mmCIF file of N, CA and C in Angstrom:
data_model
loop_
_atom_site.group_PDB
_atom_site.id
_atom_site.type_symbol
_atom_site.label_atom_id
_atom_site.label_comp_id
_atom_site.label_asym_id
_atom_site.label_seq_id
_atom_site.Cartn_x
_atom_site.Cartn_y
_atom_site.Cartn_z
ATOM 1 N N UNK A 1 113.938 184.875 54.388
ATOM 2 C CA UNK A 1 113.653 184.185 53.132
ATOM 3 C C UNK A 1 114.966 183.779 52.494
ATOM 4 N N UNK A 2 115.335 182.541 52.260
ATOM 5 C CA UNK A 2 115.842 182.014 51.519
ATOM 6 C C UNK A 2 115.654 181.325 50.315
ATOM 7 N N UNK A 3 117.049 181.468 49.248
ATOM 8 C CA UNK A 3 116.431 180.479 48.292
ATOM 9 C C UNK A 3 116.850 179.254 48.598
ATOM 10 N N UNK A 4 115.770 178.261 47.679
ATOM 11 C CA UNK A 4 116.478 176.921 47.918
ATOM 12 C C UNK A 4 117.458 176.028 47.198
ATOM 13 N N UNK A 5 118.183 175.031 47.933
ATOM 14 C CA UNK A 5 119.384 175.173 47.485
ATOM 15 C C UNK A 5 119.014 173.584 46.421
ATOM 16 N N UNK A 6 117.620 173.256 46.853
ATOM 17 C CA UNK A 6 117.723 171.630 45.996
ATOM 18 C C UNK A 6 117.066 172.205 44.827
ATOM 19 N N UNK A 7 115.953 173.898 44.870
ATOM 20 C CA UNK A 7 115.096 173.341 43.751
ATOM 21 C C UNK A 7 115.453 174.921 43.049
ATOM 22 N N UNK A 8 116.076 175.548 41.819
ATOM 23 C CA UNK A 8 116.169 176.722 42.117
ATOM 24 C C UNK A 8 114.841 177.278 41.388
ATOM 25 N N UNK A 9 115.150 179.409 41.665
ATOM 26 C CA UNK A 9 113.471 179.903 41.984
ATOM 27 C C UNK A 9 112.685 179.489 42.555
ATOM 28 N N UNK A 10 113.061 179.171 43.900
ATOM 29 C CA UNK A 10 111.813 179.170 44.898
ATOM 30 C C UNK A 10 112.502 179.704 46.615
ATOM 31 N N UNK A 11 111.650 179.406 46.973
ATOM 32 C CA UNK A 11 112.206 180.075 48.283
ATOM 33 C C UNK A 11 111.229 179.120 49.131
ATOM 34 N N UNK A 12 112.819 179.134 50.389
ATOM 35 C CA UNK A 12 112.298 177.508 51.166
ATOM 36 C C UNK A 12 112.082 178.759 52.739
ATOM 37 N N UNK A 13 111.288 177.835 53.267
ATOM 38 C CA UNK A 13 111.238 178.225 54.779
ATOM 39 C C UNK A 13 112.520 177.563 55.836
ATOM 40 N N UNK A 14 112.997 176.417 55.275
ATOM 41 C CA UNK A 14 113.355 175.639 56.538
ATOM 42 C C UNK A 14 114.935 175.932 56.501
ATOM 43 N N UNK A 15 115.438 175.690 57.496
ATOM 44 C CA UNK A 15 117.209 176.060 57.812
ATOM 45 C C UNK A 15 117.851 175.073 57.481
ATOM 46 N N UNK A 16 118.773 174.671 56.324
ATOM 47 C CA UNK A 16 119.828 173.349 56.476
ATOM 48 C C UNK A 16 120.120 173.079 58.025
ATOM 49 N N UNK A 17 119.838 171.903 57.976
ATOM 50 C CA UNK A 17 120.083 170.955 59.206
ATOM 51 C C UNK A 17 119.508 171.168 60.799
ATOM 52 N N UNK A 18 118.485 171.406 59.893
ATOM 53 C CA UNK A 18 117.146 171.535 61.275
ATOM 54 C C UNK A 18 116.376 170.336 60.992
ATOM 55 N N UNK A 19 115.285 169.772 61.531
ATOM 56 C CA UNK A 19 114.398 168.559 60.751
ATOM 57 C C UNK A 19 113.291 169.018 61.320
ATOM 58 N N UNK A 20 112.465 168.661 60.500
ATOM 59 C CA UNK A 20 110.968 169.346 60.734
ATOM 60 C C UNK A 20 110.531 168.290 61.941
ATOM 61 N N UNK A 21 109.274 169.256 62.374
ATOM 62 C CA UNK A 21 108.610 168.811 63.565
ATOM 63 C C UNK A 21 107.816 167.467 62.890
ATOM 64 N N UNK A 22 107.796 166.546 64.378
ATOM 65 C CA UNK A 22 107.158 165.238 64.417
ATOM 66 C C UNK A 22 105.706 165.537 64.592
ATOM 67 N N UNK A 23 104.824 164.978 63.604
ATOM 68 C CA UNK A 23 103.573 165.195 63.334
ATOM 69 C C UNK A 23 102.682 164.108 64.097
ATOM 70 N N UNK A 24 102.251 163.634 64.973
ATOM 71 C CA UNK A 24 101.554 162.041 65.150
ATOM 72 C C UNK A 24 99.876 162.137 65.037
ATOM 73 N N UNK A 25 99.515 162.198 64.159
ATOM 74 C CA UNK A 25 97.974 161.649 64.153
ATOM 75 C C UNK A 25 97.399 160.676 64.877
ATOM 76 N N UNK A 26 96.157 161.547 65.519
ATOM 77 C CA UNK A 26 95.264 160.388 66.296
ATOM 78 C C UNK A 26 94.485 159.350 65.217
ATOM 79 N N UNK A 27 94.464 158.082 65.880
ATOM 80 C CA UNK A 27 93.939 157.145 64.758
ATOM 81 C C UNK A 27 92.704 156.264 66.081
ATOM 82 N N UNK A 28 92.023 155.515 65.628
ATOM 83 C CA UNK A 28 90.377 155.334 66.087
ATOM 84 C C UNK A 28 90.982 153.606 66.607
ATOM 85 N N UNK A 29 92.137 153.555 66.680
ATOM 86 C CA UNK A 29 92.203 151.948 66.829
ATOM 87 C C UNK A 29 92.602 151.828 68.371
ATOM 88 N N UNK A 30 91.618 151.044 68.457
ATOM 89 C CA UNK A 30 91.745 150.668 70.053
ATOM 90 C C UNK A 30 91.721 149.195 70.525
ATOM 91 N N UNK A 31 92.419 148.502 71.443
ATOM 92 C CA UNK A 31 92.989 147.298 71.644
ATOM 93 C C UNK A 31 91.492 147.207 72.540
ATOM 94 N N UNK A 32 91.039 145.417 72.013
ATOM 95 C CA UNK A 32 90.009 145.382 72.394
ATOM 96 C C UNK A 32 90.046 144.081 72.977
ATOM 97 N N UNK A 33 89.428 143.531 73.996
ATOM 98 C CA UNK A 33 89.074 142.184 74.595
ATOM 99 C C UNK A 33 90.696 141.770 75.030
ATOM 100 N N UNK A 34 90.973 140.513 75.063
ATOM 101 C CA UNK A 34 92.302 140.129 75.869
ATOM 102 C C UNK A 34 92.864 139.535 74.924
ATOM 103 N N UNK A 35 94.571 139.589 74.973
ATOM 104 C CA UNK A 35 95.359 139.025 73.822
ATOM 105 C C UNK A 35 95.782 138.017 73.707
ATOM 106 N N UNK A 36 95.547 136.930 72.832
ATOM 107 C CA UNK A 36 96.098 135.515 73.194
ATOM 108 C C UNK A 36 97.571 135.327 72.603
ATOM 109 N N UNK A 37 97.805 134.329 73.652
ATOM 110 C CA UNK A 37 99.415 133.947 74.094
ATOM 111 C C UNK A 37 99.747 132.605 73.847
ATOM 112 N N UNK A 38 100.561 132.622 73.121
ATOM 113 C CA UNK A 38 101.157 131.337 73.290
ATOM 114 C C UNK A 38 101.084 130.372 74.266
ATOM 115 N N UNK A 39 100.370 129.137 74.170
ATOM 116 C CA UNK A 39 100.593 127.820 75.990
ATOM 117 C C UNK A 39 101.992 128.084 76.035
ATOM 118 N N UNK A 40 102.206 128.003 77.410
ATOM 119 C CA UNK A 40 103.392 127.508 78.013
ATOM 120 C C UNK A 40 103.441 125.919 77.828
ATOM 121 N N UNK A 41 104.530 125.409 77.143
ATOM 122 C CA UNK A 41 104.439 124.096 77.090
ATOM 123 C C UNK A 41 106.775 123.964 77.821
ATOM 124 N N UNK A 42 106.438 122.346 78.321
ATOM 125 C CA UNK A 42 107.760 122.036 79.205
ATOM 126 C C UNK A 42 108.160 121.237 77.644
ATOM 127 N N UNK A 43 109.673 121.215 78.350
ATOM 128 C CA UNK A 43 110.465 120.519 76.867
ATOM 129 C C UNK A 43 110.201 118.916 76.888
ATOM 130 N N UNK A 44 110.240 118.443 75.656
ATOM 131 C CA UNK A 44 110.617 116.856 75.717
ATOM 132 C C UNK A 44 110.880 116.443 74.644
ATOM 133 N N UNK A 45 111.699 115.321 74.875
ATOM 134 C CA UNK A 45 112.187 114.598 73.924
ATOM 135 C C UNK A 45 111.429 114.388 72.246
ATOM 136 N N UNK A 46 112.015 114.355 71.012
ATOM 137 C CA UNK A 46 110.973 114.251 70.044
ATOM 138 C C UNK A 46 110.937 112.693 70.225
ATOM 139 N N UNK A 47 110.027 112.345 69.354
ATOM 140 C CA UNK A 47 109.316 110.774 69.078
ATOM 141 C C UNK A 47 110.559 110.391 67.639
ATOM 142 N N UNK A 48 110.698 109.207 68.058
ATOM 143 C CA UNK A 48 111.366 108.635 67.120
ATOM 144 C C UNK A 48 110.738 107.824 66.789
ATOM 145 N N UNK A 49 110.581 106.806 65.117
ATOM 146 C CA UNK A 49 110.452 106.013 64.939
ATOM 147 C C UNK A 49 111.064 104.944 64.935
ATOM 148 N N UNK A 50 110.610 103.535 64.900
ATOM 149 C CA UNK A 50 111.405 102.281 65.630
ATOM 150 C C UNK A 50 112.258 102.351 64.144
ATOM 151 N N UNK A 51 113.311 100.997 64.429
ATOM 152 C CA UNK A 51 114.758 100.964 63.865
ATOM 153 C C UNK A 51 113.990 99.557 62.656
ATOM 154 N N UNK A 52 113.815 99.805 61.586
ATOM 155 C CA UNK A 52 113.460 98.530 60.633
ATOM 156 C C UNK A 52 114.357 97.824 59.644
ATOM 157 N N UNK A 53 115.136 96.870 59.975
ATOM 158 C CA UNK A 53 116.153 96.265 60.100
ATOM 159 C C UNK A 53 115.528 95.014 58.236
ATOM 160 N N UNK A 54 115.699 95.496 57.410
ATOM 161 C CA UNK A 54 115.595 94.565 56.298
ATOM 162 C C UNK A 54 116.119 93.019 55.806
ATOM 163 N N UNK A 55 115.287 92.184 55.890
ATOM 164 C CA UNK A 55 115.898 91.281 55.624
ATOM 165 C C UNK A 55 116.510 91.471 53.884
ATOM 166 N N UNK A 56 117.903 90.575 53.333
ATOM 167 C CA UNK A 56 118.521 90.403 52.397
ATOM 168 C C UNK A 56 118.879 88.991 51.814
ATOM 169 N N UNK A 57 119.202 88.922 50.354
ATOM 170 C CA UNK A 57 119.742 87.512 50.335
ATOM 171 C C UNK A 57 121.278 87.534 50.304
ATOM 172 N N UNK A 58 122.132 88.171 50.519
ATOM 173 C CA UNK A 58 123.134 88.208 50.790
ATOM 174 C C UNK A 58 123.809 87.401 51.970
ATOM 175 N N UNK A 59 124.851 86.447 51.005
ATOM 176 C CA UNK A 59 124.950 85.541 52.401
ATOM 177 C C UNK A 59 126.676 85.135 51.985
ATOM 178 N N UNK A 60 127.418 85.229 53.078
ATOM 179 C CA UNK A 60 129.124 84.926 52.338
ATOM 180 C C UNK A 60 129.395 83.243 51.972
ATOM 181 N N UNK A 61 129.867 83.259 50.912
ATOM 182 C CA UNK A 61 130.198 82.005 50.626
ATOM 183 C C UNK A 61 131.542 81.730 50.539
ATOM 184 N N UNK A 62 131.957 80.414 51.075
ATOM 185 C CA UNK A 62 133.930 80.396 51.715
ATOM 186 C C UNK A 62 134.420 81.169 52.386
ATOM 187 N N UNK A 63 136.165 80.746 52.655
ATOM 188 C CA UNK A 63 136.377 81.431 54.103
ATOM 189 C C UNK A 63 136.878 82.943 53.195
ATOM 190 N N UNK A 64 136.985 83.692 54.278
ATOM 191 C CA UNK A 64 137.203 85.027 53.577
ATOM 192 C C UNK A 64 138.983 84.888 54.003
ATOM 193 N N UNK A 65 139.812 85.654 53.425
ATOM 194 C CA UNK A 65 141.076 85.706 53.194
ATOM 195 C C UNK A 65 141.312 86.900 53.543
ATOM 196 N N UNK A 66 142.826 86.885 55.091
ATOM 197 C CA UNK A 66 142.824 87.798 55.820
ATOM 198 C C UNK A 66 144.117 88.336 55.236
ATOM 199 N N UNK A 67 144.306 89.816 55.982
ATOM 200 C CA UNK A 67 146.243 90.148 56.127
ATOM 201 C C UNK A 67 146.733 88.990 56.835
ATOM 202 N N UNK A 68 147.989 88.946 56.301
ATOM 203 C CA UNK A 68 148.860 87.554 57.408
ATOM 204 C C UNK A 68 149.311 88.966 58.501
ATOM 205 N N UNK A 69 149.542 88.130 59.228
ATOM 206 C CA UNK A 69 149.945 88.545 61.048
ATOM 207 C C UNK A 69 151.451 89.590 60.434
ATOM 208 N N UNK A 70 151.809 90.652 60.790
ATOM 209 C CA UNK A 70 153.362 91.133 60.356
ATOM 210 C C UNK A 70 153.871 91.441 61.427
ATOM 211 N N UNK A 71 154.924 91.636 61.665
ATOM 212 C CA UNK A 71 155.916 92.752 62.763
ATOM 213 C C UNK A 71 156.156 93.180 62.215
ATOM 214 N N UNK A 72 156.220 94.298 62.949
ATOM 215 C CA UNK A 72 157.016 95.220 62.740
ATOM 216 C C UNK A 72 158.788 95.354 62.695
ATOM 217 N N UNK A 73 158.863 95.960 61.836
ATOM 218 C CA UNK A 73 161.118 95.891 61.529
ATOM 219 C C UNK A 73 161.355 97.364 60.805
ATOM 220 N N UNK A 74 161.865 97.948 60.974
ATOM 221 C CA UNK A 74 162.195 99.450 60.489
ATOM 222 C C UNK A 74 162.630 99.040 59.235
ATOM 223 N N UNK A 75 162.117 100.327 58.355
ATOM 224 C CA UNK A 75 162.583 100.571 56.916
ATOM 225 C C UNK A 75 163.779 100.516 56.725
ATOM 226 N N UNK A 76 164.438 100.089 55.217
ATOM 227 C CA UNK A 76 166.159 99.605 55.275
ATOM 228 C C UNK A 76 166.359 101.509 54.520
ATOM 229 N N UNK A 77 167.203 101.886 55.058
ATOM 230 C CA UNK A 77 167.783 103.291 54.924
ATOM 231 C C UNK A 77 169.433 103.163 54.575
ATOM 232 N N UNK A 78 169.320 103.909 53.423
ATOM 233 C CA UNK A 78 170.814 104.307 52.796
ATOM 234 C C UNK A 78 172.190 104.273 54.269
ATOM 235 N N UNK A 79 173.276 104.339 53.730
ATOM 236 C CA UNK A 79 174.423 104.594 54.676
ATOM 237 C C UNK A 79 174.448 106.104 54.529
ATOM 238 N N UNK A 80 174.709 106.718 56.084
ATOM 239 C CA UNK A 80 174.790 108.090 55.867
ATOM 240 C C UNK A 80 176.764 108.344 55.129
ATOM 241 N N UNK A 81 176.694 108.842 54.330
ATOM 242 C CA UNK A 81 177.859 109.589 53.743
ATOM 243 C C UNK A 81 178.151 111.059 54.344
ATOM 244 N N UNK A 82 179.495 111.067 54.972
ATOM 245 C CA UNK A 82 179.416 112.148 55.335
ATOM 246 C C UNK A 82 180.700 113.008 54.531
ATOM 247 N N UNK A 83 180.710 114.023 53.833
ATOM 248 C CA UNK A 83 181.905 114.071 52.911
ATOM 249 C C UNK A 83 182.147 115.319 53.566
ATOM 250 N N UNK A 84 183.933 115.245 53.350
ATOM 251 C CA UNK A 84 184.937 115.908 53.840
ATOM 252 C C UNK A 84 184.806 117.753 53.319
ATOM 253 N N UNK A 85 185.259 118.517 54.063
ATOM 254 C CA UNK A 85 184.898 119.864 53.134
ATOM 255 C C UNK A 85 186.771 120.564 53.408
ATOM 256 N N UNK A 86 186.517 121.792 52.853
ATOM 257 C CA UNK A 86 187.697 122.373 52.931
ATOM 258 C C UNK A 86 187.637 123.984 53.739
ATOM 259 N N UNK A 87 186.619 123.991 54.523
ATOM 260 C CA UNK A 87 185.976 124.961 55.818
ATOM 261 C C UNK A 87 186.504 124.457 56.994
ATOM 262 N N UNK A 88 187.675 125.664 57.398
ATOM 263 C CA UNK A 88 188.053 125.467 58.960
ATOM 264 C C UNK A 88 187.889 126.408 59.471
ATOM 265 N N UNK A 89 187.835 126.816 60.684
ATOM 266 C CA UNK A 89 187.915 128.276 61.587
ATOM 267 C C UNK A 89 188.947 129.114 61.510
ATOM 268 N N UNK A 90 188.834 130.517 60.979
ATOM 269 C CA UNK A 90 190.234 130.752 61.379
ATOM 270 C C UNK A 90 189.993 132.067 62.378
ATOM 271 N N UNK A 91 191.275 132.348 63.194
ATOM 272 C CA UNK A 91 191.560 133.472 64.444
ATOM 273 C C UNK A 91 190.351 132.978 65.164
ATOM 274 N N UNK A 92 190.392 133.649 66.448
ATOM 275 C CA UNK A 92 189.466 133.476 67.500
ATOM 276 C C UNK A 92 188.098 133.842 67.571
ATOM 277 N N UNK A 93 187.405 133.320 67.695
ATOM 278 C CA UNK A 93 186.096 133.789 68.098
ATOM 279 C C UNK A 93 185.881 134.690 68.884
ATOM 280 N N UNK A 94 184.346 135.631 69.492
ATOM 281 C CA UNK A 94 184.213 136.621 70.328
ATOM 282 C C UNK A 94 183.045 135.866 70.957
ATOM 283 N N UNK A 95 183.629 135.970 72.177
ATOM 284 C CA UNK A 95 182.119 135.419 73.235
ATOM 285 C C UNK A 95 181.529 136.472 73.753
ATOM 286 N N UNK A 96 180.303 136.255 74.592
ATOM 287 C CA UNK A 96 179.845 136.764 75.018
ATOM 288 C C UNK A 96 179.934 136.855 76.406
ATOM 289 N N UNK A 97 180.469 138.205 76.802
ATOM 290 C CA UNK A 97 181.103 138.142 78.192
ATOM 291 C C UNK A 97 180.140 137.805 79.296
ATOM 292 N N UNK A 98 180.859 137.485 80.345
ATOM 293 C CA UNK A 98 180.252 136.525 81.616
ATOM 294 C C UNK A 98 179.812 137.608 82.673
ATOM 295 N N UNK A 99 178.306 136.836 83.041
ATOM 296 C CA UNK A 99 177.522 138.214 83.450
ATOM 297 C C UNK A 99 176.615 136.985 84.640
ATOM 298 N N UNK A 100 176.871 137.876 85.742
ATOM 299 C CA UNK A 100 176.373 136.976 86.894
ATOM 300 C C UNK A 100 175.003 137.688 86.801
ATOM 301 N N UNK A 101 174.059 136.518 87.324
ATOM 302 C CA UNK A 101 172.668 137.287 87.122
ATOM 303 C C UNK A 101 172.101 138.084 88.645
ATOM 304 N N UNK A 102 171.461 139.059 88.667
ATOM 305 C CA UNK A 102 171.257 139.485 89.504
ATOM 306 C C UNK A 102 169.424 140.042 89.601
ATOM 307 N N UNK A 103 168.878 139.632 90.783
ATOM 308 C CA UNK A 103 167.006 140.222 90.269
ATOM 309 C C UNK A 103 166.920 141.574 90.203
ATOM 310 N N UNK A 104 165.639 141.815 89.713
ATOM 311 C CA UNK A 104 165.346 142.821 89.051
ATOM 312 C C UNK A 104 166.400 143.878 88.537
#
């Protein structure tokens, strides 16, 4: 006998983290005569309706006015300026020593 731990003064039968037994009742329903199914039907195309093309009174009057013909000629671009600085190298640099390659 234990007490219980959700409801207090009472005393539970069952063990934390057991789950009670599966109960299944018989019930009176019984599958009767044969079950209908969906036709098998093959694929096809849907039906479209035809294309109904409206007549309008819209009608152009004079010649219409095009782009003139162009070539092409590259955009006119500034002179590059290149200005003088007062950054030189000084003492020697360090390379990276010379290394014959060899596989793996």
């Amino acid at each position: 006998r234990q007490a219980c731990h959700y409801v207090p003064n009472m005393v539970c039968n069952d063990v934390p983290g057991e789950r009670a037994n599966i109960v299944r009742r018989d019930d009176n329903l019984q599958p009767e005569g044969e079950f209908q199914k969906r036709p098998d039907q093959t694929w096809a195309p849907g039906e479209r309706a035809n294309i109904v093309r409206r007549d309008d009174n819209l009608q152009p009057e004079g010649e219409f006015q095009k782009r003139p013909d162009q070539t092409w000629a590259p955009g006119e671009r500034a002179n590059i300026v290149k200005r003088d600085d007062n950054l030189h190298p000084e003492g020697e640099f360090q390379k990276r020593p010379d290394q014959t390659w060899a596989p793996g």
